[in-house]
Short mmCIF file of C-alpha atoms in Angstrom, two decimals:
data_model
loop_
_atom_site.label_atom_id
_atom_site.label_comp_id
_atom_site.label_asym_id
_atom_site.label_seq_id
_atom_site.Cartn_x
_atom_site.Cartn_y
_atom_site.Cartn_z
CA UNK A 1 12.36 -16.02 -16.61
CA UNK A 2 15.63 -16.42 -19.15
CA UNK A 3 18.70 -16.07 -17.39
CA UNK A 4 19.17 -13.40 -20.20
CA UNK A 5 16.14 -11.50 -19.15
CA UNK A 6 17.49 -8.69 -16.25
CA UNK A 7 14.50 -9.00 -14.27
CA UNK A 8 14.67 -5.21 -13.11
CA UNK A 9 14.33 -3.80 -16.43
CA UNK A 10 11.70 -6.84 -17.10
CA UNK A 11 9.22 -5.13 -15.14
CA UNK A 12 10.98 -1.36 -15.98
CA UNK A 13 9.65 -2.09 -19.14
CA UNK A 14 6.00 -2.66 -18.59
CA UNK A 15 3.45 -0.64 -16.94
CA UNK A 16 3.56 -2.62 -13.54
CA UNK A 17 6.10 -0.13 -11.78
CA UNK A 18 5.95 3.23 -10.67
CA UNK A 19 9.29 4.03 -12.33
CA UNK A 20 11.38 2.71 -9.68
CA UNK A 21 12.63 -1.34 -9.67
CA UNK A 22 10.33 -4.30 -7.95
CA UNK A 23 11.12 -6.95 -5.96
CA UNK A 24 10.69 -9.93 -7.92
CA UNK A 25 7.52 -11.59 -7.03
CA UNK A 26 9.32 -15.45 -6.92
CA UNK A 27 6.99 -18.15 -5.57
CA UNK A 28 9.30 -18.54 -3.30
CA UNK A 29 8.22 -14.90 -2.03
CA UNK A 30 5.23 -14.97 -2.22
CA UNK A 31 4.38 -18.08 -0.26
CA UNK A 32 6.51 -16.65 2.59
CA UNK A 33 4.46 -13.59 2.20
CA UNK A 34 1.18 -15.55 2.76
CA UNK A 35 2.16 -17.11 5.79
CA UNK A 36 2.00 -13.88 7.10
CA UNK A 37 -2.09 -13.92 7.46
CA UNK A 38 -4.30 -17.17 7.98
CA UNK A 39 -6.63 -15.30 5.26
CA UNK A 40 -6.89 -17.83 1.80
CA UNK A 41 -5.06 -16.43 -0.76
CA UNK A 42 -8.10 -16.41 -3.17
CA UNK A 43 -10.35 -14.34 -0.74
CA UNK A 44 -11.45 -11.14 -2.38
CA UNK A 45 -10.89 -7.68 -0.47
CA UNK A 46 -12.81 -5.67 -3.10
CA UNK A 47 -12.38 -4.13 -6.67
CA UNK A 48 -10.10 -1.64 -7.44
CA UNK A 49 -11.89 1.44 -9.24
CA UNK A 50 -11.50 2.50 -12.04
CA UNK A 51 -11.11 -1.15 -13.81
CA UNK A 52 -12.86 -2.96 -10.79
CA UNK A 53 -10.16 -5.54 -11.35
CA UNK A 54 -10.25 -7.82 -7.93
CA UNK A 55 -7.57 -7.16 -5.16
CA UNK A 56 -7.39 -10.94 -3.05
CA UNK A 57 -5.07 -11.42 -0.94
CA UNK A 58 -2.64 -13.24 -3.28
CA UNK A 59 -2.87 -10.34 -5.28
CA UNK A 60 -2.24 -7.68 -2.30
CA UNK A 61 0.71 -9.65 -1.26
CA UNK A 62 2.07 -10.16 -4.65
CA UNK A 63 2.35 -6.00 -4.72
CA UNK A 64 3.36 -5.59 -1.42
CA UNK A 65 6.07 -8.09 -2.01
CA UNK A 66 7.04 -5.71 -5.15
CA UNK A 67 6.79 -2.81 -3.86
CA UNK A 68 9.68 -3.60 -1.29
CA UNK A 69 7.36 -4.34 1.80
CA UNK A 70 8.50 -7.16 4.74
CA UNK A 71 5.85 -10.07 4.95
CA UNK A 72 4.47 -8.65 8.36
CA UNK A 73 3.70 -5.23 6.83
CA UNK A 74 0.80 -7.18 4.97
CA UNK A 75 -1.70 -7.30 7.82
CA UNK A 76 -1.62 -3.78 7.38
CA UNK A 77 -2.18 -3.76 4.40
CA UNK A 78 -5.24 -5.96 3.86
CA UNK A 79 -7.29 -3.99 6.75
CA UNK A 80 -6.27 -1.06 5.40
CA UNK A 81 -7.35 -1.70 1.77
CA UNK A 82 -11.27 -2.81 2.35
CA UNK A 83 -11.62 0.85 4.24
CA UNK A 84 -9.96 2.64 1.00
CA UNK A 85 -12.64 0.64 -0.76
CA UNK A 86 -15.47 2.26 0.84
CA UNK A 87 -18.07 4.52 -0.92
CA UNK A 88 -17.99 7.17 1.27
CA UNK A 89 -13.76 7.06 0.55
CA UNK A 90 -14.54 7.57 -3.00
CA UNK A 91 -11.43 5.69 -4.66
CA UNK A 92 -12.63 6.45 -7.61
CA UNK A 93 -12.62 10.29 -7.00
CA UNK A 94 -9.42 9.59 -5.76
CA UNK A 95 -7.92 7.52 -8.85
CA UNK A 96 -10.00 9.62 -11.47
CA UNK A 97 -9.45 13.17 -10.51
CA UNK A 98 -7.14 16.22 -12.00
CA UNK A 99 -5.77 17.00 -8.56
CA UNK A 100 -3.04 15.43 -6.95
CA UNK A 101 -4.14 13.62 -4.51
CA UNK A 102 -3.67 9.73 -2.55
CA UNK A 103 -4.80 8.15 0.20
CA UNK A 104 -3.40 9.06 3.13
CA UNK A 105 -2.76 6.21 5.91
CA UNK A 106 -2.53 6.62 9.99
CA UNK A 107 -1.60 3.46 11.29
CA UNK A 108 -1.44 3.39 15.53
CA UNK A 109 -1.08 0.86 18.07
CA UNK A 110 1.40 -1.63 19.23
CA UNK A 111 1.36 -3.22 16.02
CA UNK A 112 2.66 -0.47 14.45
CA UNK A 113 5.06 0.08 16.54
CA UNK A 114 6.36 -3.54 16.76
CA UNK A 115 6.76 -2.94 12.47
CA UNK A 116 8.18 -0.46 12.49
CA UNK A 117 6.03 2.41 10.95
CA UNK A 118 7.38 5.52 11.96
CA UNK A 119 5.19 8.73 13.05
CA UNK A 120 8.19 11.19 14.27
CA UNK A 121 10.07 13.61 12.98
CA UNK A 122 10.49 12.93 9.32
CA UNK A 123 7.65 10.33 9.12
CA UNK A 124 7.02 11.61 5.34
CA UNK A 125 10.49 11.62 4.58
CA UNK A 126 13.13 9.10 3.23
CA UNK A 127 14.44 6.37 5.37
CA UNK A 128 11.28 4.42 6.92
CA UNK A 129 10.82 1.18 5.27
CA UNK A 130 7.92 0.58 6.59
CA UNK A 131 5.92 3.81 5.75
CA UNK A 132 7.78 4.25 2.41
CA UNK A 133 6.99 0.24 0.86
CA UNK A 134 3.04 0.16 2.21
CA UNK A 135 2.45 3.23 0.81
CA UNK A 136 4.50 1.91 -2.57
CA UNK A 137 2.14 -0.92 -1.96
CA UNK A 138 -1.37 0.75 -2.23
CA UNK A 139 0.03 2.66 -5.12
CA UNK A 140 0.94 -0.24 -7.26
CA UNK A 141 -2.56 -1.52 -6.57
CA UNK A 142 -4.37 1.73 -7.56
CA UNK A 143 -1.95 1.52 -10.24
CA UNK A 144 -1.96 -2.35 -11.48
CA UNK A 145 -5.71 -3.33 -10.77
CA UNK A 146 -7.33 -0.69 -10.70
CA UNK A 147 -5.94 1.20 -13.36
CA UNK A 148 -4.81 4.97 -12.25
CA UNK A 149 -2.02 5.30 -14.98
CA UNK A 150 -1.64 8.64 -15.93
CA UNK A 151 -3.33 9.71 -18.63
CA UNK A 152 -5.77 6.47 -18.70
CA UNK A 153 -7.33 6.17 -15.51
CA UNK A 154 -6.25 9.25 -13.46
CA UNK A 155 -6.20 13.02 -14.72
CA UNK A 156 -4.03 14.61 -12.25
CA UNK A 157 -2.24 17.71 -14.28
CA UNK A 158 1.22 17.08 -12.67
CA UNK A 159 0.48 14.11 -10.38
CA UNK A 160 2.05 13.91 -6.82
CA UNK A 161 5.40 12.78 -5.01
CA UNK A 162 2.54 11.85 -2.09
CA UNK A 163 1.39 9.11 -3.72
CA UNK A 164 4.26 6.66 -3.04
CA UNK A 165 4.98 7.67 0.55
CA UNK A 166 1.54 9.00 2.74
CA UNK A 167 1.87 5.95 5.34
CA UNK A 168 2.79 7.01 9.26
CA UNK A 169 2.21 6.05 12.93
CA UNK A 170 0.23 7.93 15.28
CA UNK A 171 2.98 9.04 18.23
CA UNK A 172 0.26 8.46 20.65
CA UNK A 173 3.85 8.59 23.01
CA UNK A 174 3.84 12.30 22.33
CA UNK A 175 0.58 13.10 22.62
CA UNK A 176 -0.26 16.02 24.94
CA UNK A 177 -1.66 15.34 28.34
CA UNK A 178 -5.17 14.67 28.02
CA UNK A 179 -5.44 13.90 24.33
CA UNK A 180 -6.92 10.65 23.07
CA UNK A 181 -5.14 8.55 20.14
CA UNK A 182 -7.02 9.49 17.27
CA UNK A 183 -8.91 5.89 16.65
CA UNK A 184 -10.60 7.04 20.25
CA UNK A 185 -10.71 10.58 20.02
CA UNK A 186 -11.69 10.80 16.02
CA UNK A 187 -13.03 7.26 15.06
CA UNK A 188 -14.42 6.45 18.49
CA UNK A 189 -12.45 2.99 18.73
CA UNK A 190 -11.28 1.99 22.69
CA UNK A 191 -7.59 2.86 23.02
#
């Protein structure tokens, strides 16, 4: 890139942001991104609806990486993506529709913990890297490969502020005596 170029407005100025400035993706980045999963950076997760472009992991990381996430936030990323990808999810519903919705993401465990995703008071709010930049992350996916732009590949009337930030942790801490963690209780997962 020219040293003229500002490389915020560079990618202000095409249709690769939600409005807000990236993170350059560097190579530099991005190969200390990959070293955050063993995966090969050419392995496919699945197709994006509605374009069907491919998500790999290069690709995954590359918008994670722009979308303001840490390298360990990826993992998270790439199991939650294939599950998104599902029929019975219906991403294409999801992209393609006139409501206002987005995928909604319940991470739990230690691993989420140890990242920092936060499920407390707040957990939709401002101030939670973690929640705010993976759920940035599966936007600019839906967004850049698999082409829900408004107008073009989704319909929503007025769109949603959810899109950008519907990432949180269980508090199985805080759970009432007796209660399972919902990956036991409601996906029947061991704890």
């Amino acid at each position: 890139m020219a040293d003229s170029v500002d490389e915020f407005e560079f990618f202000l100025e095409k249709p690769w942001s939600d409005g807000l400035p990236v993170v350059t993706p560097t190579e530099a980045r991005l190969e200390r991104f990959l070293k955050a999963t063993k995966r090969d950076p050419n392995e496919v997760i699945g197709r994006i609806p509605p374009m069907m472009e491919p998500a790999t992991v290069r690709t995954v990381a590359i918008h994670a990486l722009m979308a303001g996430c840490k390298p360990e936030y990826l993992p998270v990323i790439l199991g939650a993506l294939p599950l998104m990808l599902r029929e019975e999810f219906n991403m294409n519903g999801v992209q393609g529709t006139m409501h206002g919705v987005a995928p909604l993401m319940i991470v739990n465990g230690p691993y989420a913990q140890k990242i920092g995703i936060h499920g407390g008071n707040g957990c939709f709010g401002p101030g939670f890297r973690a929640n705010a930049s993976i759920g940035r992350a599966i936007r600019l996916l839906q967004q850049n490969l698999g082409g829900g732009l408004p107008g073009t590949g989704t319909m929503a009337m007025y769109g949603s502020m959810r899109y950008t930030n519907a990432v949180f942790a269980e508090d199985e801490e805080g759970l009432p005596p007796g209660w399972e963690p919902f990956n036991a209780a409601g996906m029947g997962y061991a704890p």
